[in-house]
PDB file of C-alpha atoms in Angstrom:
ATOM      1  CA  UNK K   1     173.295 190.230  23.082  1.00 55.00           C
ATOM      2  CA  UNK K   2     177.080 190.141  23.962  1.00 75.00           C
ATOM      3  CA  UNK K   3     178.184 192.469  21.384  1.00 86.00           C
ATOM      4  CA  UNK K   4     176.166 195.367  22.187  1.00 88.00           C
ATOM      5  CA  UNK K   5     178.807 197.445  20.651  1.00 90.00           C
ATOM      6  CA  UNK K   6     178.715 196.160  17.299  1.00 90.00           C
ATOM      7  CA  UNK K   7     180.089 198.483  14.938  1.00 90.00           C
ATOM      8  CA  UNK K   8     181.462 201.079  16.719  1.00 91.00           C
ATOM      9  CA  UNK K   9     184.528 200.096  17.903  1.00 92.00           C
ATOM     10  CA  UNK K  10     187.307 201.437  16.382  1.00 92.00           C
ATOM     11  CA  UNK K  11     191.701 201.170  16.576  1.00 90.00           C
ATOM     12  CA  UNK K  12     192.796 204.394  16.824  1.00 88.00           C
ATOM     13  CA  UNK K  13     196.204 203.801  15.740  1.00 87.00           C
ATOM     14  CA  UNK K  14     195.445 202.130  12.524  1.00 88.00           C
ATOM     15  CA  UNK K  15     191.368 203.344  12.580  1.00 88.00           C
ATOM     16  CA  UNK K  16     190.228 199.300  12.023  1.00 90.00           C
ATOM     17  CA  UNK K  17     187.167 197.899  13.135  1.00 91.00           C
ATOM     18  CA  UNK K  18     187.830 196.097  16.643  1.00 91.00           C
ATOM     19  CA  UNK K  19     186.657 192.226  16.770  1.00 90.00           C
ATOM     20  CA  UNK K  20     184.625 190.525  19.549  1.00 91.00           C
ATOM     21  CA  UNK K  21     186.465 187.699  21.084  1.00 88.00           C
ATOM     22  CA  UNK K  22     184.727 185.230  23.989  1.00 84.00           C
ATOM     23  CA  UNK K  23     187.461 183.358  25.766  1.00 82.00           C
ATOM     24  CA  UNK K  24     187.414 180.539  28.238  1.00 81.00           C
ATOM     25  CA  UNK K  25     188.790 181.467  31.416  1.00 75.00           C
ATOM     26  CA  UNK K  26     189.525 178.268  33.428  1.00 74.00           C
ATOM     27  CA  UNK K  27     191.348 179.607  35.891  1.00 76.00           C
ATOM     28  CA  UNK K  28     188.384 181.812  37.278  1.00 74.00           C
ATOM     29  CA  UNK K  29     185.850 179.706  35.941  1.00 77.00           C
ATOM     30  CA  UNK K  30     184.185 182.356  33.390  1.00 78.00           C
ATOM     31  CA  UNK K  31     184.092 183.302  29.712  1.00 81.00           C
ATOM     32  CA  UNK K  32     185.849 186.359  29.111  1.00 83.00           C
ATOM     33  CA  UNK K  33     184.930 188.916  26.578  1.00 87.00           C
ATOM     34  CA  UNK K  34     187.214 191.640  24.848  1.00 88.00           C
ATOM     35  CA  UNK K  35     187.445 193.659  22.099  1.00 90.00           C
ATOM     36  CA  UNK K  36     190.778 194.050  19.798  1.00 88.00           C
ATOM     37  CA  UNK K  37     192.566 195.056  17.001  1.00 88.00           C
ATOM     38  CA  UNK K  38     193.904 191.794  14.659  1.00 85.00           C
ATOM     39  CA  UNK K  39     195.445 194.130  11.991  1.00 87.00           C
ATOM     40  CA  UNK K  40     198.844 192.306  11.425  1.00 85.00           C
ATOM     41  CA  UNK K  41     199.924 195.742  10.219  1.00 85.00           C
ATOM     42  CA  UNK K  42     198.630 197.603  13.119  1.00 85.00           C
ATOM     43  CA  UNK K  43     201.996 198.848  15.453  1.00 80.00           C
ATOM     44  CA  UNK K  44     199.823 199.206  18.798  1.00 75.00           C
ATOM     45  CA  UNK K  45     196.933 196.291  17.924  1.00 71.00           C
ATOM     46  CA  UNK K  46     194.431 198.393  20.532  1.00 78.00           C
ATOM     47  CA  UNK K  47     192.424 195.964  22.779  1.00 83.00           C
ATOM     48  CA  UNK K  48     189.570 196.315  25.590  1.00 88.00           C
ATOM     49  CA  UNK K  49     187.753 193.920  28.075  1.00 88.00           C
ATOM     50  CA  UNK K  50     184.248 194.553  27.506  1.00 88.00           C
ATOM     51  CA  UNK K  51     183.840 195.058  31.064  1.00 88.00           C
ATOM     52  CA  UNK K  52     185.943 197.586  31.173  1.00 90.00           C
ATOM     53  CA  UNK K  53     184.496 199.390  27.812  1.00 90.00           C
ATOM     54  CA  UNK K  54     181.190 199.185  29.526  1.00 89.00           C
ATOM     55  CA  UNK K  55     182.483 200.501  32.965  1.00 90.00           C
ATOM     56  CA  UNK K  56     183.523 203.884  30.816  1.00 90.00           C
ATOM     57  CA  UNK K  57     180.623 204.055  28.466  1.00 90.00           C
ATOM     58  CA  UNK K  58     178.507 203.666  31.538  1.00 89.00           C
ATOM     59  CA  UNK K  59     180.039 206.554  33.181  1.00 89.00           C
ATOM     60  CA  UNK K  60     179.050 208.951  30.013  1.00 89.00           C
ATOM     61  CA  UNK K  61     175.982 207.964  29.461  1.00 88.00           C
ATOM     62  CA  UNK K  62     174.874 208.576  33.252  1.00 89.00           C
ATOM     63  CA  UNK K  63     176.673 212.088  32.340  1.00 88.00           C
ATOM     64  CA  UNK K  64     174.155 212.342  29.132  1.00 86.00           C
ATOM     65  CA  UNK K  65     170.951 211.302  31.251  1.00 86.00           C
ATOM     66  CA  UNK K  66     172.137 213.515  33.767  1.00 88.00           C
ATOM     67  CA  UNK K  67     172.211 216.434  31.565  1.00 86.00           C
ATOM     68  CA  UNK K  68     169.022 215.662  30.224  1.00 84.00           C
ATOM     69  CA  UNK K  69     166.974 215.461  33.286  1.00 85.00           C
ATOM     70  CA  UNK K  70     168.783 218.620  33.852  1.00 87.00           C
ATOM     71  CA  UNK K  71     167.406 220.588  31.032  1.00 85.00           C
ATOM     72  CA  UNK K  72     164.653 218.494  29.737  1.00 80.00           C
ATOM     73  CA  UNK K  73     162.395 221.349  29.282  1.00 84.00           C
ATOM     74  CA  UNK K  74     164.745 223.842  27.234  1.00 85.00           C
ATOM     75  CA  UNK K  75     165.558 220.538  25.110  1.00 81.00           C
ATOM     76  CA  UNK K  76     161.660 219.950  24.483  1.00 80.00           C
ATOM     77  CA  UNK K  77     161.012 223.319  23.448  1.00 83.00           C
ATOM     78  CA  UNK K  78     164.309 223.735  21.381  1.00 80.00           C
ATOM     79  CA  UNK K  79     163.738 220.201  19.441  1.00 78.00           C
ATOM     80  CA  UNK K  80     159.752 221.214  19.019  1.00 79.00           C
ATOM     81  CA  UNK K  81     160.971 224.247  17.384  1.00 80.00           C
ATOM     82  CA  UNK K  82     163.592 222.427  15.445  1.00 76.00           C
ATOM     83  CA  UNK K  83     160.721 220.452  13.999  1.00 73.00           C
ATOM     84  CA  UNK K  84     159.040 222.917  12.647  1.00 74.00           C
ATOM     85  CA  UNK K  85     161.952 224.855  11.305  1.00 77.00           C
ATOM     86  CA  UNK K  86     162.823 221.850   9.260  1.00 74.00           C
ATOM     87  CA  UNK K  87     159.620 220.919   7.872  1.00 73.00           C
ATOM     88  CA  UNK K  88     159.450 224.090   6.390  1.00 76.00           C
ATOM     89  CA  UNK K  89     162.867 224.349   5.147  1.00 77.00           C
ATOM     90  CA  UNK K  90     161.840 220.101   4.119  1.00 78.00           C
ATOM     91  CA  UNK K  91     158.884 221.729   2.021  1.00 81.00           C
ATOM     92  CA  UNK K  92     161.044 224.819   0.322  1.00 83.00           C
ATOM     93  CA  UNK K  93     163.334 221.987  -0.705  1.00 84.00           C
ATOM     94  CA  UNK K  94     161.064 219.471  -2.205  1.00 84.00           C
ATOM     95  CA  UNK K  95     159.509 222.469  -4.223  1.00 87.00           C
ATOM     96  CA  UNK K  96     163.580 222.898  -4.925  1.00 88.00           C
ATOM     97  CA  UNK K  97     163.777 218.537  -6.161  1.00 86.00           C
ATOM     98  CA  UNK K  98     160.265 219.028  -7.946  1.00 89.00           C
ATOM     99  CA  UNK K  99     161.748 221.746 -10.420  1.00 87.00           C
ATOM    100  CA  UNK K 100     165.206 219.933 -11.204  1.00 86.00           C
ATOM    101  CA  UNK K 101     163.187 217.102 -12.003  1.00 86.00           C
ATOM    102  CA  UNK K 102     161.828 219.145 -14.199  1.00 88.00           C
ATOM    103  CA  UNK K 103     164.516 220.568 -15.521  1.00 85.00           C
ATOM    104  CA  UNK K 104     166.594 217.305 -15.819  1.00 84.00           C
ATOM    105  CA  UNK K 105     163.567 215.722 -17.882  1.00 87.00           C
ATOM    106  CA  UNK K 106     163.112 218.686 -20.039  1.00 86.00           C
ATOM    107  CA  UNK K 107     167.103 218.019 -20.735  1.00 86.00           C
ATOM    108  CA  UNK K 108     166.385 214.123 -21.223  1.00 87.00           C
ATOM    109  CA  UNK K 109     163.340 215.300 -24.158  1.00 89.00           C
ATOM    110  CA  UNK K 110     166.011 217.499 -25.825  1.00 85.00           C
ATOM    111  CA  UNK K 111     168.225 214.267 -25.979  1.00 87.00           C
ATOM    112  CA  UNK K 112     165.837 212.414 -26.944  1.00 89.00           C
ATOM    113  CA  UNK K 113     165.008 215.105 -30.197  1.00 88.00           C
ATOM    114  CA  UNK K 114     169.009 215.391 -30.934  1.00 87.00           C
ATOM    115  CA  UNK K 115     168.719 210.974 -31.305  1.00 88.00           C
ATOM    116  CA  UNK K 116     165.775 211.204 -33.171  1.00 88.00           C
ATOM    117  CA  UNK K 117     167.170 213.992 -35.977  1.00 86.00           C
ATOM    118  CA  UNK K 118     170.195 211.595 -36.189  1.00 85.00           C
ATOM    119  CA  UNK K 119     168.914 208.807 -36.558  1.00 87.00           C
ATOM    120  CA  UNK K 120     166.921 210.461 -39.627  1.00 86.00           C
ATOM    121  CA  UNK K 121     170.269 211.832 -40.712  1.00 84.00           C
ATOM    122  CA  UNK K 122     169.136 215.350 -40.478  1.00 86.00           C
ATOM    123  CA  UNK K 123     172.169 216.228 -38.368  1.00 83.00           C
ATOM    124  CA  UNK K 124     175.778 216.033 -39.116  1.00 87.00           C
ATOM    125  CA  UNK K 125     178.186 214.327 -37.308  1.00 86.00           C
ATOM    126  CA  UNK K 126     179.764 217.283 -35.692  1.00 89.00           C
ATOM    127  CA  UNK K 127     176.550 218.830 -34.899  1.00 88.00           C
ATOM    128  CA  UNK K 128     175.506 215.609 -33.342  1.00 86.00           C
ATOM    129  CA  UNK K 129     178.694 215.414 -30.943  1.00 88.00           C
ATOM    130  CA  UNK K 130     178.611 219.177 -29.863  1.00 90.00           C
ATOM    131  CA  UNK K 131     174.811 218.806 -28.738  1.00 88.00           C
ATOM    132  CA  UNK K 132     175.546 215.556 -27.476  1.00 88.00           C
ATOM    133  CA  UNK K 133     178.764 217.212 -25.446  1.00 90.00           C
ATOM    134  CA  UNK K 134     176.431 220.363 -24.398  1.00 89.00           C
ATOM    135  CA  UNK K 135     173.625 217.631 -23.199  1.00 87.00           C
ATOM    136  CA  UNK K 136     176.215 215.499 -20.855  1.00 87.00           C
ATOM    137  CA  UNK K 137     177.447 218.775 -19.203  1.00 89.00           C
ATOM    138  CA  UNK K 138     174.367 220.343 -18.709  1.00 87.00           C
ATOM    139  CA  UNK K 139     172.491 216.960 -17.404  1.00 86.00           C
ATOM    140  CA  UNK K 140     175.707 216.821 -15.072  1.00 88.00           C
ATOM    141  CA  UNK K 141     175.110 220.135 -13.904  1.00 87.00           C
ATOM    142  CA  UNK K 142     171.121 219.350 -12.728  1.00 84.00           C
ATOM    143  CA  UNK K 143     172.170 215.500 -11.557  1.00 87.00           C
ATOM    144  CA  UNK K 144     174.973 216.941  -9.221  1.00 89.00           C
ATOM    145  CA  UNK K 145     171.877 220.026  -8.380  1.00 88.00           C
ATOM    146  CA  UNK K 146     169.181 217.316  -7.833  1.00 87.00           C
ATOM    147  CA  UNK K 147     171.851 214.799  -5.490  1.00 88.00           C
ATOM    148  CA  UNK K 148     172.609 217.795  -3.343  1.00 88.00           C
ATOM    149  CA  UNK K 149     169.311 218.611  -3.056  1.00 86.00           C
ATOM    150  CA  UNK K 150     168.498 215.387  -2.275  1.00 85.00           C
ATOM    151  CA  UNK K 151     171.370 215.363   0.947  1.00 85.00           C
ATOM    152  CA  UNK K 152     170.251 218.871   2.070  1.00 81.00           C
ATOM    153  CA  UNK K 153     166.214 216.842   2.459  1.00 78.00           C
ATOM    154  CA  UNK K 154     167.728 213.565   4.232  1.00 77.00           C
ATOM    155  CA  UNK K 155     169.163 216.122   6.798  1.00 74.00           C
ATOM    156  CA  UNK K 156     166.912 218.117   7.333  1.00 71.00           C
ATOM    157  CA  UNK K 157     164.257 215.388   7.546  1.00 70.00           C
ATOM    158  CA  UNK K 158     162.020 216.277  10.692  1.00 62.00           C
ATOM    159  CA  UNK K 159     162.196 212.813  11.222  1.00 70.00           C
ATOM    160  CA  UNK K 160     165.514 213.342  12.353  1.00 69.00           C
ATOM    161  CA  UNK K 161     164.264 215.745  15.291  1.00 71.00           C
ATOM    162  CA  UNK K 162     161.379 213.276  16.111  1.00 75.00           C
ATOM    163  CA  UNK K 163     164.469 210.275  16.210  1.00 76.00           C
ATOM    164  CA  UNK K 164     166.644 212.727  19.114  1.00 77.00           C
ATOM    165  CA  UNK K 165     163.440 213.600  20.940  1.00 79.00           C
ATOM    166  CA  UNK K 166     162.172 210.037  21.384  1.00 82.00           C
ATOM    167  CA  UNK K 167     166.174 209.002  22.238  1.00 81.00           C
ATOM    168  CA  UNK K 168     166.145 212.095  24.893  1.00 81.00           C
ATOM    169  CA  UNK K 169     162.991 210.490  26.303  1.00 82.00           C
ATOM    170  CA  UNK K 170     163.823 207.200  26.316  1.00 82.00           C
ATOM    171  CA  UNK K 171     167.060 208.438  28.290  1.00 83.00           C
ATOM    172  CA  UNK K 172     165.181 210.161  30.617  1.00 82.00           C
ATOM    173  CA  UNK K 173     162.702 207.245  31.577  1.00 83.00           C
ATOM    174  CA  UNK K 174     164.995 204.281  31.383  1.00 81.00           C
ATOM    175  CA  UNK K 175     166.801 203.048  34.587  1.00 82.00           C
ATOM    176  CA  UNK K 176     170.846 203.161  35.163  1.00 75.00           C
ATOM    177  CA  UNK K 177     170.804 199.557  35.434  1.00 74.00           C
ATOM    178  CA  UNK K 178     169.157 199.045  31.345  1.00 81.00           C
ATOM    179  CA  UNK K 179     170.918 202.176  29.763  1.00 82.00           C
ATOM    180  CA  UNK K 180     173.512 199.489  28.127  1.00 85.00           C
ATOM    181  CA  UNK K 181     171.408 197.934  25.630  1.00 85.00           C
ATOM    182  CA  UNK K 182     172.312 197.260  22.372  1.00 85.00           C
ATOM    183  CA  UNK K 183     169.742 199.044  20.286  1.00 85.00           C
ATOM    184  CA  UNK K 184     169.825 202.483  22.313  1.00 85.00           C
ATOM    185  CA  UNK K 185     173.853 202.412  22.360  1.00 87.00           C
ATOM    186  CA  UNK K 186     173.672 201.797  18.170  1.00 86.00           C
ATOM    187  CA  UNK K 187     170.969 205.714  18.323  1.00 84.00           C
ATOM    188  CA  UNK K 188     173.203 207.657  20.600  1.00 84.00           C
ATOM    189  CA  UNK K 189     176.829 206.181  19.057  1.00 86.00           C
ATOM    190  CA  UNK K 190     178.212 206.924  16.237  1.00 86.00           C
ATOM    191  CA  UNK K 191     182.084 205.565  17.183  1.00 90.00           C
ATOM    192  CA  UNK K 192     184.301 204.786  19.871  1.00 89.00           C
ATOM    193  CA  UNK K 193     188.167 204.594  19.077  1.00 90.00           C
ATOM    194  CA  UNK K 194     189.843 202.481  21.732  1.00 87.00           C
ATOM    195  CA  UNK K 195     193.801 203.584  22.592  1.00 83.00           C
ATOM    196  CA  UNK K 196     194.142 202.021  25.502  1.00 72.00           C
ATOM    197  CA  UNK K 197     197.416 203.539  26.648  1.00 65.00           C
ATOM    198  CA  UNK K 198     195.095 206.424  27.183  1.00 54.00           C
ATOM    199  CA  UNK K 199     192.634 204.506  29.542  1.00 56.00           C
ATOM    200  CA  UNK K 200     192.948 204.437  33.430  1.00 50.00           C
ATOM    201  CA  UNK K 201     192.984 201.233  34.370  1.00 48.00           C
ATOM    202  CA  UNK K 202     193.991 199.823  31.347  1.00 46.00           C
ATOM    203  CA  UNK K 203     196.430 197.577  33.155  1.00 43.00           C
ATOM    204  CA  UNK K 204     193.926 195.473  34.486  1.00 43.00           C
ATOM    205  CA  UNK K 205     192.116 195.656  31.062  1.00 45.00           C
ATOM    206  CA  UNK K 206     191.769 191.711  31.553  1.00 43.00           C
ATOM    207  CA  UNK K 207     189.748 191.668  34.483  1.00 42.00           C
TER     208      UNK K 207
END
């Protein structure tokens, strides 16, 4: 894989995604690879060998594994007491998701009964639109109660903890010579933004 930093490459002048670009070079008799910024509109159009990207990203990840071996003890325990935290605070919110459910079909049955009476004309028109008004403002109020809900579980997913601890191990174990590999750089990065102006050695950014 060439582009082991798919997707997180970013312009930090115009914030743009950067593009991969392999590039004969005859003169040294090699394919060079880059990353850069093609937005026309873009007044700095950012750009990065890869070698150099890798050289830096390289350097803080040895920092990261460093750290790690450092303290992998105190991260154990803190992550294995994470883990529990959130899968009780996981189970106190699914109780939470179970009861707007509720609540939200309880709404949908009162709907349902308002139809129903209309459709037997047993309701007037502007009785009909004031419970149909009260119905799409309360239903808004348990759909908006229910999505947040929903965000606060995804978050606080013990899976979550189990996904750092197996990344902290996996950075502890693996060899300075493998850390750059694409799947592990896609767990532990989120984004890079490239300015290059602000690199050392930017100059020879072709090299």
């Amino acid at each position: 894989e060439d582009n082991i930093f798919k997707g997180l490459l970013f312009c930090q002048e115009c914030g743009k995604g950067l593009r991969f670009e392999r590039r004969k070079n005859a003169k040294k008799n090699r394919t060079d690879c880059r990353y850069y910024c093609n937005n026309k509109n873009c007044t700095h159009s950012n750009s990065i060998s890869k070698n150099l990207l890798e050289k830096l990203v390289l350097k803080e990840i040895e920092f990261l594994k460093d750290a790690i071996l450092a303290h992998q003890d105190v991260l154990s325990k803190y992550l294995n007491q994470e883990k529990l935290t959130l899968g009780n605070q996981t189970a106190d919110v699914r109780r939470a998701i179970a009861k707007a459910k509720k609540n939200s079909e309880k709404i949908n049955e009162k709907m349902v009964f308002i139809i129903e009476k209309r459709a037997e004309r047993m309701l007037p028109d502007s009785t009909f639109y004031t419970l149909m008004n009260a119905y799409r403002k309360e239903k808004s109020v348990f759909d908006d109660e229910l999505a947040k809900l929903r965000a606060i579980e995804e978050e606080n997913n013990p899976k979550n903890v189990q996904e750092a601890t197996d990344i902290i191990q996996r950075l502890a174990e693996v060899q300075l010579s493998a850390l750059l590999q694409y799947d592990l750089l896609q767990k532990i990065i989120r984004k890079i933004y490239v300015n290059c102006q602000s690199i050392a050695g930017s100059k020879h950014n072709r090299d």
